[in-house]
Structures are given as structure tokens and as C-alpha cells.
CSV table of C-alpha atoms in Angstrom, one decimal:
chain,number,residue,atom,x,y,z
A,846,MET,CA,27.3,-13.1,22.2
A,847,ARG,CA,24.2,-15.0,22.7
A,848,THR,CA,23.4,-18.2,21.0
A,849,PHE,CA,20.0,-19.6,20.4
A,850,PHE,CA,19.4,-23.3,19.3
A,851,LEU,CA,15.8,-23.4,17.6
A,852,THR,CA,16.1,-27.4,17.9
A,853,ASN,CA,16.7,-27.3,21.8
A,854,ILE,CA,14.2,-24.6,22.8
A,855,LEU,CA,10.4,-25.2,23.1
A,856,VAL,CA,8.8,-22.7,20.6
A,857,LYS,CA,5.2,-21.4,21.1
A,858,PHE,CA,3.8,-21.7,17.7
A,859,LYS,CA,0.5,-20.1,16.2
A,860,THR,CA,-0.4,-22.8,13.9
A,861,VAL,CA,-2.9,-21.9,11.3
A,862,ILE,CA,-3.7,-24.6,8.8
A,863,CYS,CA,-3.6,-23.4,5.1
A,864,SER,CA,-2.2,-24.9,2.1
A,865,LEU,CA,0.4,-22.3,0.7
A,866,ALA,CA,3.5,-21.8,-1.9
A,867,VAL,CA,6.8,-20.0,-2.5
A,868,LEU,CA,9.4,-19.3,-5.0
A,869,ALA,CA,12.7,-21.3,-4.7
A,870,ILE,CA,15.4,-19.0,-3.9
A,871,LEU,CA,19.0,-18.8,-5.0
A,872,ALA,CA,21.6,-20.8,-3.1
A,873,LEU,CA,23.9,-18.5,-1.1
A,874,VAL,CA,27.7,-19.2,-1.2
A,875,GLY,CA,30.6,-16.8,-0.6
A,876,VAL,CA,33.8,-15.7,0.8
A,877,PRO,CA,34.5,-13.6,3.6
A,878,LEU,CA,33.7,-9.7,3.6
A,879,HIS,CA,36.3,-7.3,4.8
A,880,PRO,CA,34.5,-4.9,7.3
A,881,THR,CA,36.2,-2.4,9.4
A,882,LYS,CA,34.1,-3.0,12.3
A,883,THR,CA,32.6,-6.3,13.4
A,884,GLU,CA,29.8,-7.3,15.8
A,885,SER,CA,28.5,-10.8,15.6
A,886,LYS,CA,25.6,-12.7,17.0
A,887,ASN,CA,25.2,-16.4,16.2
A,888,LEU,CA,21.7,-18.0,16.1
A,889,GLN,CA,21.6,-21.5,14.8
A,890,ALA,CA,18.2,-22.2,13.2
A,891,THR,CA,19.0,-25.8,12.5
A,892,SER,CA,16.6,-28.3,10.8
A,893,GLY,CA,14.8,-31.0,12.9
A,894,GLY,CA,13.7,-29.1,15.9
A,895,THR,CA,10.1,-28.4,17.1
A,896,GLY,CA,8.6,-25.6,18.7
A,897,SER,CA,9.1,-21.8,19.1
A,898,TYR,CA,10.8,-19.7,21.6
A,899,GLU,CA,9.7,-16.1,22.6
A,900,ALA,CA,11.7,-13.9,25.0
A,901,SER,CA,9.9,-11.4,27.2
A,902,ASP,CA,7.2,-9.3,25.1
A,903,ALA,CA,7.5,-5.9,26.1
A,904,ALA,CA,5.5,-4.2,23.3
A,905,PRO,CA,7.7,-1.4,21.4
A,906,ALA,CA,6.0,1.7,20.3
A,907,LEU,CA,4.8,1.0,16.8
A,908,ILE,CA,6.3,2.9,13.8
A,909,PRO,CA,4.5,3.0,10.6
A,910,GLN,CA,6.3,1.1,7.8
A,911,LYS,CA,7.6,2.8,4.7
A,912,PRO,CA,6.0,1.8,1.7
A,913,PRO,CA,8.3,-0.1,-0.8
A,914,LEU,CA,9.1,1.6,-4.1
A,915,ASP,CA,8.1,5.1,-3.2
A,916,PHE,CA,10.2,7.1,-5.5
A,917,ASP,CA,8.5,10.6,-4.9
A,918,GLY,CA,8.1,10.5,-1.0
A,919,ASP,CA,4.3,10.6,-1.0
A,920,ASN,CA,4.0,7.4,1.0
A,921,LYS,CA,2.5,5.5,-1.8
A,922,THR,CA,4.2,2.7,-3.7
A,923,ASP,CA,4.6,3.6,-7.3
A,924,TYR,CA,4.4,1.3,-10.3
A,925,THR,CA,7.8,0.1,-11.5
A,926,VAL,CA,9.2,-2.1,-14.1
A,927,VAL,CA,12.9,-2.6,-15.3
A,928,ARG,CA,13.7,-3.5,-18.9
A,929,ASN,CA,16.7,-4.9,-20.6
A,930,MET,CA,17.9,-2.8,-23.5
A,931,SER,CA,20.9,-4.4,-25.2
A,932,GLY,CA,22.4,-5.3,-21.8
A,933,THR,CA,21.4,-2.1,-20.0
A,934,LEU,CA,18.8,-1.9,-17.5
A,935,ASN,CA,16.2,0.8,-17.9
A,936,TRP,CA,14.0,1.7,-15.0
A,937,TYR,CA,10.3,3.0,-15.7
A,938,ILE,CA,8.5,4.3,-12.9
A,939,GLN,CA,4.9,5.7,-12.8
A,940,ARG,CA,5.1,8.0,-9.7
A,941,SER,CA,1.9,8.7,-8.0
A,942,MET,CA,2.5,12.3,-7.4
A,943,LEU,CA,5.2,13.4,-9.9
A,944,GLY,CA,4.5,11.3,-12.9
A,945,PHE,CA,6.4,9.0,-15.1
A,946,PHE,CA,10.2,8.9,-14.9
A,947,ALA,CA,12.8,6.8,-16.9
A,948,GLN,CA,16.6,6.1,-15.8
A,949,ALA,CA,19.1,3.8,-17.4
A,950,PHE,CA,20.9,2.2,-14.4
A,951,GLY,CA,22.5,-1.3,-14.1
A,952,SER,CA,23.4,-4.1,-16.5
A,953,ILE,CA,21.6,-7.5,-17.2
A,954,GLY,CA,22.5,-9.8,-14.4
A,955,ASP,CA,22.3,-7.2,-11.7
A,956,GLU,CA,20.0,-7.9,-8.7
A,957,LEU,CA,17.4,-5.1,-8.3
A,958,VAL,CA,17.7,-3.6,-4.7
A,959,PRO,CA,15.8,-0.3,-4.7
A,960,GLY,CA,15.4,1.3,-1.1
A,961,ASP,CA,15.9,4.7,0.5
A,962,TYR,CA,19.7,4.6,1.1
A,963,ASP,CA,20.1,8.3,1.6
A,964,GLY,CA,17.2,8.9,4.1
A,965,ASP,CA,15.2,11.5,2.2
A,966,ASN,CA,11.8,9.4,2.5
A,967,LYS,CA,12.2,8.6,-1.4
A,968,ALA,CA,13.3,5.2,-2.8
A,969,ASP,CA,16.5,5.3,-4.7
A,970,ILE,CA,17.1,3.2,-7.7
A,971,ALA,CA,19.7,0.8,-6.9
A,972,VAL,CA,21.4,-2.6,-8.1
A,973,TRP,CA,23.8,-5.2,-6.6
A,974,ARG,CA,26.4,-6.7,-8.9
A,975,ALA,CA,27.9,-10.0,-8.1
A,976,GLY,CA,31.7,-10.2,-8.1
A,977,THR,CA,34.8,-10.3,-6.0
A,978,PRO,CA,33.9,-8.2,-4.2
A,979,SER,CA,30.2,-7.6,-5.0
A,980,THR,CA,29.0,-4.0,-5.2
A,981,PHE,CA,26.0,-2.1,-4.6
A,982,TYR,CA,25.4,0.8,-7.0
A,983,ILE,CA,22.8,3.4,-5.8
A,984,PHE,CA,21.4,6.5,-7.7
A,985,ARG,CA,20.8,8.6,-4.6
A,986,SER,CA,17.4,10.8,-5.1
A,987,MET,CA,18.6,13.5,-2.8
A,988,THR,CA,21.5,14.6,-4.9
A,989,SER,CA,21.1,12.6,-8.2
A,990,THR,CA,24.6,11.2,-7.6
A,991,LEU,CA,26.2,7.7,-7.8
A,992,GLN,CA,26.9,5.9,-4.5
A,993,VAL,CA,29.2,2.8,-4.8
A,994,VAL,CA,29.4,0.4,-1.8
A,995,ALA,CA,31.5,-2.6,-2.1
A,996,PHE,CA,29.8,-5.3,-0.1
A,997,GLY,CA,29.4,-9.0,-0.2
A,998,SER,CA,30.8,-11.7,-2.3
A,999,LEU,CA,30.1,-13.8,-5.7
A,1000,ASN,CA,27.2,-16.0,-4.4
A,1001,ASP,CA,25.6,-13.9,-1.8
A,1002,ASN,CA,21.9,-12.8,-2.0
A,1003,PRO,CA,21.2,-9.0,-1.3
A,1004,LYS,CA,17.4,-9.3,-1.3
A,1005,ILE,CA,17.2,-8.7,2.6
A,1006,THR,CA,18.6,-5.2,2.1
A,1007,GLN,CA,16.3,-3.0,4.6
A,1008,ASP,CA,16.9,-0.5,7.3
A,1009,TYR,CA,18.4,-2.6,10.4
A,1010,ASP,CA,19.0,0.3,12.6
A,1011,GLY,CA,16.0,2.4,12.5
A,1012,ASP,CA,17.6,5.6,11.1
A,1013,GLY,CA,15.4,5.9,8.1
A,1014,LYS,CA,18.1,4.6,5.5
A,1015,THR,CA,18.2,1.4,3.9
A,1016,ASP,CA,21.3,-0.6,4.8
A,1017,PRO,CA,23.3,-2.7,2.4
A,1018,ALA,CA,22.9,-6.4,3.4
A,1019,VAL,CA,23.4,-9.9,2.0
A,1020,THR,CA,22.7,-13.5,3.2
A,1021,ARG,CA,25.4,-16.1,2.8
A,1022,VAL,CA,25.8,-19.8,3.3
A,1023,VAL,CA,28.5,-20.6,5.8
A,1024,GLY,CA,29.0,-24.2,7.3
A,1025,GLY,CA,25.3,-25.0,6.3
A,1026,ASN,CA,23.9,-22.0,8.1
A,1027,ILE,CA,22.6,-18.7,6.8
A,1028,VAL,CA,24.5,-15.7,7.8
A,1029,PHE,CA,23.2,-12.2,7.5
A,1030,TYR,CA,25.9,-9.6,7.0
A,1031,ILE,CA,24.6,-6.1,7.4
A,1032,GLN,CA,26.6,-2.7,7.0
A,1033,ARG,CA,24.2,-0.5,9.1
A,1034,SER,CA,24.4,3.3,8.2
A,1035,LEU,CA,24.2,4.3,11.9
A,1036,LEU,CA,25.6,1.3,13.9
A,1037,GLY,CA,28.0,-0.1,11.6
A,1038,PHE,CA,28.8,-3.6,10.5
A,1039,THR,CA,27.1,-6.7,12.1
A,1040,SER,CA,26.6,-10.2,11.5
A,1041,VAL,CA,24.0,-12.8,12.5
A,1042,THR,CA,23.8,-16.4,11.9
A,1043,PHE,CA,20.2,-17.4,11.7
A,1044,GLY,CA,18.7,-20.3,9.7
A,1045,ASN,CA,19.6,-23.6,7.9
A,1046,SER,CA,20.9,-23.2,4.3
A,1047,ALA,CA,19.4,-26.5,3.4
A,1048,THR,CA,15.9,-25.5,4.3
A,1049,ASP,CA,15.5,-21.8,5.0
A,1050,LEU,CA,15.0,-18.6,2.9
A,1051,GLY,CA,15.9,-15.1,4.1
A,1052,ILE,CA,13.0,-12.8,4.1
A,1053,ARG,CA,12.0,-9.3,4.7
A,1054,GLY,CA,10.0,-7.3,7.3
A,1055,ASP,CA,9.8,-5.5,10.8
A,1056,PHE,CA,7.6,-8.0,12.5
A,1057,ASP,CA,7.9,-6.2,16.0
A,1058,GLY,CA,7.1,-2.7,14.9
A,1059,ASP,CA,9.9,-0.9,16.3
A,1060,GLY,CA,11.0,0.7,12.9
A,1061,LYS,CA,13.9,-1.7,12.6
A,1062,ALA,CA,14.1,-4.7,10.1
A,1063,ASP,CA,14.2,-8.0,11.8
A,1064,VAL,CA,16.5,-11.0,10.7
A,1065,ALA,CA,13.9,-13.5,9.6
A,1066,VAL,CA,13.8,-16.8,7.5
A,1067,TYR,CA,11.1,-19.0,6.2
A,1068,ARG,CA,11.6,-22.7,6.7
A,1069,THR,CA,10.3,-24.6,3.7
A,1070,ASP,CA,8.5,-27.9,3.6
A,1071,THR,CA,11.9,-29.8,3.6
A,1072,GLY,CA,12.8,-28.6,7.1
A,1073,SER,CA,11.4,-29.3,10.5
A,1074,PRO,CA,9.1,-27.7,11.6
A,1075,ALA,CA,8.1,-27.3,8.1
A,1076,ASN,CA,6.6,-24.2,6.6
A,1077,THR,CA,7.4,-21.9,9.4
A,1078,PHE,CA,8.4,-18.3,9.9
A,1079,PHE,CA,11.3,-17.7,12.3
A,1080,VAL,CA,12.0,-14.0,13.3
A,1081,LEU,CA,14.8,-12.7,15.6
A,1082,ARG,CA,12.9,-9.6,17.0
A,1083,SER,CA,15.3,-6.4,17.1
A,1084,SER,CA,13.3,-4.8,19.9
A,1085,ASN,CA,14.2,-7.5,22.5
A,1086,GLY,CA,16.4,-10.3,20.9
A,1087,GLY,CA,13.6,-12.6,21.3
A,1088,ILE,CA,12.7,-15.4,18.6
A,1089,GLN,CA,9.2,-15.8,17.5
A,1090,ALA,CA,7.9,-18.4,15.2
A,1091,SER,CA,4.6,-19.2,13.2
A,1092,THR,CA,3.7,-22.2,11.0
A,1093,PHE,CA,1.8,-20.8,8.2
A,1094,GLY,CA,1.6,-21.9,4.5
A,1095,ILE,CA,2.8,-24.8,2.4
A,1096,TYR,CA,6.0,-23.9,0.4
A,1097,SER,CA,5.3,-26.1,-2.5
A,1098,ASN,CA,2.1,-24.1,-3.3
A,1099,ASP,CA,2.5,-20.6,-2.3
A,1100,TRP,CA,4.5,-17.2,-2.8
A,1101,ILE,CA,5.9,-16.1,0.5
A,1102,VAL,CA,4.9,-12.2,0.9
A,1103,PRO,CA,5.0,-11.0,4.4
A,1104,ALA,CA,3.8,-7.5,4.6
A,1105,ASP,CA,1.9,-5.1,7.0
A,1106,PHE,CA,-1.7,-5.6,5.8
A,1107,ASP,CA,-3.5,-4.2,9.0
A,1108,GLY,CA,-1.4,-1.0,9.3
A,1109,ASP,CA,-0.1,-1.5,12.8
A,1110,GLY,CA,3.4,-1.0,11.9
A,1111,LYS,CA,4.2,-4.8,12.2
A,1112,THR,CA,4.9,-7.1,9.2
A,1113,ASP,CA,2.1,-9.9,9.2
A,1114,TYR,CA,2.8,-13.5,8.1
A,1115,ALA,CA,1.4,-13.8,4.6
A,1116,VAL,CA,1.4,-16.0,1.5
A,1117,LEU,CA,-0.3,-16.1,-2.0
A,1118,ARG,CA,-1.5,-19.3,-3.1
A,1119,ASN,CA,-1.5,-19.4,-7.0
A,1120,ARG,CA,1.7,-21.2,-7.6
A,1121,VAL,CA,0.2,-24.6,-8.8
A,1122,GLY,CA,-3.0,-25.0,-10.7
A,1123,GLY,CA,-6.2,-23.4,-10.2
A,1124,ALA,CA,-7.8,-20.3,-11.8
A,1125,VAL,CA,-7.9,-18.1,-8.6
A,1126,ALA,CA,-5.2,-16.9,-6.5
A,1127,THR,CA,-5.8,-16.5,-2.7
A,1128,TRP,CA,-4.0,-14.3,-0.4
A,1129,TYR,CA,-3.8,-15.6,3.3
A,1130,TRP,CA,-2.5,-13.4,6.2
A,1131,LEU,CA,-2.4,-13.5,9.8
A,1132,GLN,CA,-2.9,-10.1,11.4
A,1133,SER,CA,-0.5,-9.0,13.9
A,1134,SER,CA,-2.9,-6.5,15.4
A,1135,ASP,CA,-5.5,-9.0,16.7
A,1136,GLY,CA,-4.3,-12.5,15.8
A,1137,ALA,CA,-7.2,-12.8,13.0
A,1138,PHE,CA,-6.8,-15.0,10.2
A,1139,ARG,CA,-7.7,-13.3,6.8
A,1140,SER,CA,-8.0,-14.4,3.3
A,1141,LEU,CA,-9.0,-12.9,0.0
A,1142,ASN,CA,-9.3,-14.3,-3.7
A,1143,PHE,CA,-7.5,-11.8,-5.9
A,1144,GLY,CA,-5.6,-12.7,-8.9
A,1145,THR,CA,-5.2,-15.7,-11.1
A,1146,SER,CA,-2.8,-18.6,-11.4
A,1147,GLY,CA,0.5,-17.4,-12.8
A,1148,ASP,CA,0.2,-13.8,-11.6
A,1149,GLU,CA,3.2,-12.4,-9.9
A,1150,PRO,CA,2.6,-10.9,-6.3
A,1151,VAL,CA,3.4,-7.1,-6.0
A,1152,PRO,CA,2.2,-6.0,-2.6
A,1153,GLY,CA,2.6,-2.4,-1.7
A,1154,ASP,CA,0.7,0.5,-0.2
A,1155,TYR,CA,-0.6,2.1,-3.4
A,1156,ASP,CA,-3.1,4.3,-1.8
A,1157,GLY,CA,-1.0,5.6,1.0
A,1158,ASP,CA,-3.3,4.8,4.0
A,1159,GLY,CA,-0.4,2.8,5.9
A,1160,LYS,CA,-1.7,-0.6,4.9
A,1161,THR,CA,-0.3,-3.0,2.3
A,1162,ASP,CA,-2.5,-3.7,-0.6
A,1163,GLN,CA,-2.9,-7.0,-2.2
A,1164,ALA,CA,-1.6,-6.5,-5.8
A,1165,VAL,CA,-0.5,-8.6,-8.7
A,1166,TRP,CA,1.3,-8.1,-12.0
A,1167,ARG,CA,0.0,-10.1,-15.0
A,1168,LEU,CA,2.7,-10.9,-17.4
A,1169,GLY,CA,0.7,-11.5,-20.5
A,1170,ALA,CA,-1.2,-8.5,-20.1
A,1171,SER,CA,1.6,-6.3,-18.7
A,1172,THR,CA,-1.0,-5.0,-16.1
A,1173,PHE,CA,-0.9,-4.2,-12.4
A,1174,PHE,CA,-4.1,-5.3,-10.6
A,1175,VAL,CA,-4.5,-3.8,-7.2
A,1176,ASN,CA,-7.0,-4.2,-4.3
A,1177,ARG,CA,-6.5,-1.0,-2.4
A,1178,SER,CA,-7.5,-1.1,1.3
A,1179,MET,CA,-8.9,2.4,1.3
A,1180,LEU,CA,-9.8,3.3,-2.5
A,1181,GLY,CA,-10.8,-0.1,-3.9
A,1182,PHE,CA,-9.9,-1.9,-7.1
A,1183,THR,CA,-7.7,-0.3,-9.7
A,1184,SER,CA,-5.6,-1.4,-12.6
A,1185,LEU,CA,-2.8,0.0,-14.9
A,1186,ILE,CA,-1.3,-1.3,-17.9
A,1187,PHE,CA,2.3,-0.5,-17.7
A,1188,GLY,CA,5.4,-2.2,-19.3
A,1189,THR,CA,5.9,-5.3,-21.5
A,1190,PRO,CA,5.6,-8.9,-20.7
A,1191,ASN,CA,9.6,-9.3,-20.5
A,1192,ASP,CA,10.0,-6.6,-18.0
A,1193,PHE,CA,11.3,-7.4,-14.5
A,1194,VAL,CA,8.9,-6.0,-11.6
A,1195,PRO,CA,11.1,-5.0,-8.6
A,1196,ALA,CA,7.8,-5.3,-6.3
A,1197,PHE,CA,7.9,-8.9,-7.1
A,1198,THR,CA,11.6,-9.7,-7.4
A,1199,LEU,CA,12.5,-8.0,-4.1
A,1200,GLN,CA,9.7,-9.1,-2.1
A,1201,ALA,CA,8.2,-12.4,-3.1
A,1202,ARG,CA,10.1,-15.7,-2.2
């Protein structure tokens, strides 16, 4: 078991000065899980330190990232909304290849956690229901059958559920507050249970992404403006166990939306600035392929970011959902601008609720 103290090691930061904003996340509290197999790594990311540490940088072979919310397996993100109908969640999906699909699945209060849990390259409709124990309910696209996985406890957060072992299957996962730290609990479909302590519960938010491009999700947090160093991404690379960090954004102004905008298989540090005032929303991201800083005005204040690969070219597209108009606006990297009126103003949008912080 290795322990890294982010306050006691000198971290090499890429500092990009931008003003940026994020969604406040749920507090994570819970009781112990009951796994059958345990592997634990402890990495304390405590508030108050400076700098960033990077282990040896042998570059892994890059693996294209799966687009989020691809329900028909054509490598394109599908427009998706979820509507509460008398306490039942109704999923409405406009699939890019197979057309419209609707499915009643879940109850009001469930967290939306779609992913490819059965490894057929199609996203599965899924929810996480808090309880004792908490439970993942998964509608498997391969067999159209229900899968039930008891995992987590009442106040955990399941929004970091991803493929952590690189077998093409989404792994049930939660974050939890334990003794002032954030602990990632992960039930890997190939390698079994693991837990990783990484982050400070008072200042950090668990985030999603494969930042080193090895086809495995990395344990990662974003440290908000109340921590030190403030407004900083911290990533534990699955490829070599090294820690990388980058100060990027301002928590009070931006949505935190890391994604692969340059198509190199690595998640890029990214934010959307439109949380506080102003008519125009601006996307800022740092390309992992060449280190270039990029920005794009797309959207207006109040829009919800819904990034995804809507044209299937392997690059994340800037996209927003406008509540009042019930409309998706997408800046496709290959095919240009498009929009789609889909849903109603009171719908939940999984591309936003799952990805944005």
C-alpha cells in the first residue's frame, strides 16, 4: 500500500489563469460497504499544500474514449432526457442510429447513472437508489433484463461510476466521506473490489475521466476555491500510479466539465463559464495532445453543459441544454452547429447531471 501526501510533495503545476465556475456537489457520508474482496490504496489529498507531483511519465498507448450516453452503439452521444411521471422516471432517448426510444425505469430521488455495464458497447439505462444498503438498478441492453447490484450506503455519491479496469464495462462506484477524506469505493467487473482514499471532503469534488489515455478511468478530484491550492484538478493516473495536477478555473464561476475535446484518448481539463451573470457562456479547456489553451463562446448564462461526441468523430463536442426552450444546442467538431428541441423544461438531463460539477 502506497501513501502520497499532496501537502508534502512538490507538485509541478500547469497554471492557466482563467476565471471559471462549478456546481456545488452533495456531501458524501456513509457506512462501511461489505465487499467480498478488498484492495485498498490510501492517498491523502489534504487542504493546505502547494504543488503537484508527477511520477515517471511513460506514455501509455492511447485508447479512444467511449462517448457518453451512446444507447445504440454507433459511437455517437444520443439526446436523452428523464421525466418524473407520478414518481416514476421515464427515459426518453433520441438515438442517432435507431431512432426514438422510451423506457420507464427508476423512481424520483434515484441518481441517474447510465453506462455500459454489460460491455456490449451500448449504454444501459441505470439508476442508483440510496438506502441501507444502496443499490444500482441496471437495465442491460444486451439482454433487456434487470441487473441489481447492492453497493454503497445512504449518503454516498455514485456519479463517478465508470470503467476503472479497462474491460469495456462500467463499474459500480461511489465516493464517501471518511474521517475528512474522500474515499472511492469501486466494484471492478474484471479485477474486483478496491478502495482509494484521495481528496479532502471539505474542499474537493470527485470527477470523471481517463486523463492518461490508458482506457481506464482515473481516480480524480477537483479542489474548489476554499482549498489550497485552490481551483485545481488532481488525478491519480491508473497507468503508472503517478499524481498529476493542474490549476484551472475558478470554482465560484464555472461548471467543471473535463472531457476529451481533442480526440487523443485523454480527458482534458475543461470548464464552462456561465454560472454567474453575463449573456455569453465560454468554454475553456487545456488540450492534452499539445498543451494548448483553447476557448469558445457557446451558450448563454443559465444553460446546462451537456458535452458529448454527437457526431462520432472521437472528439467531445461543446453542447448545452437550454431549460426554457427544452433545446439541445451542439457545436459538433466535425459537422458544425446543430440543435434539437427535445423534452420539457422540468426534465432531468443525464449528460448534465452525470458529468458536470
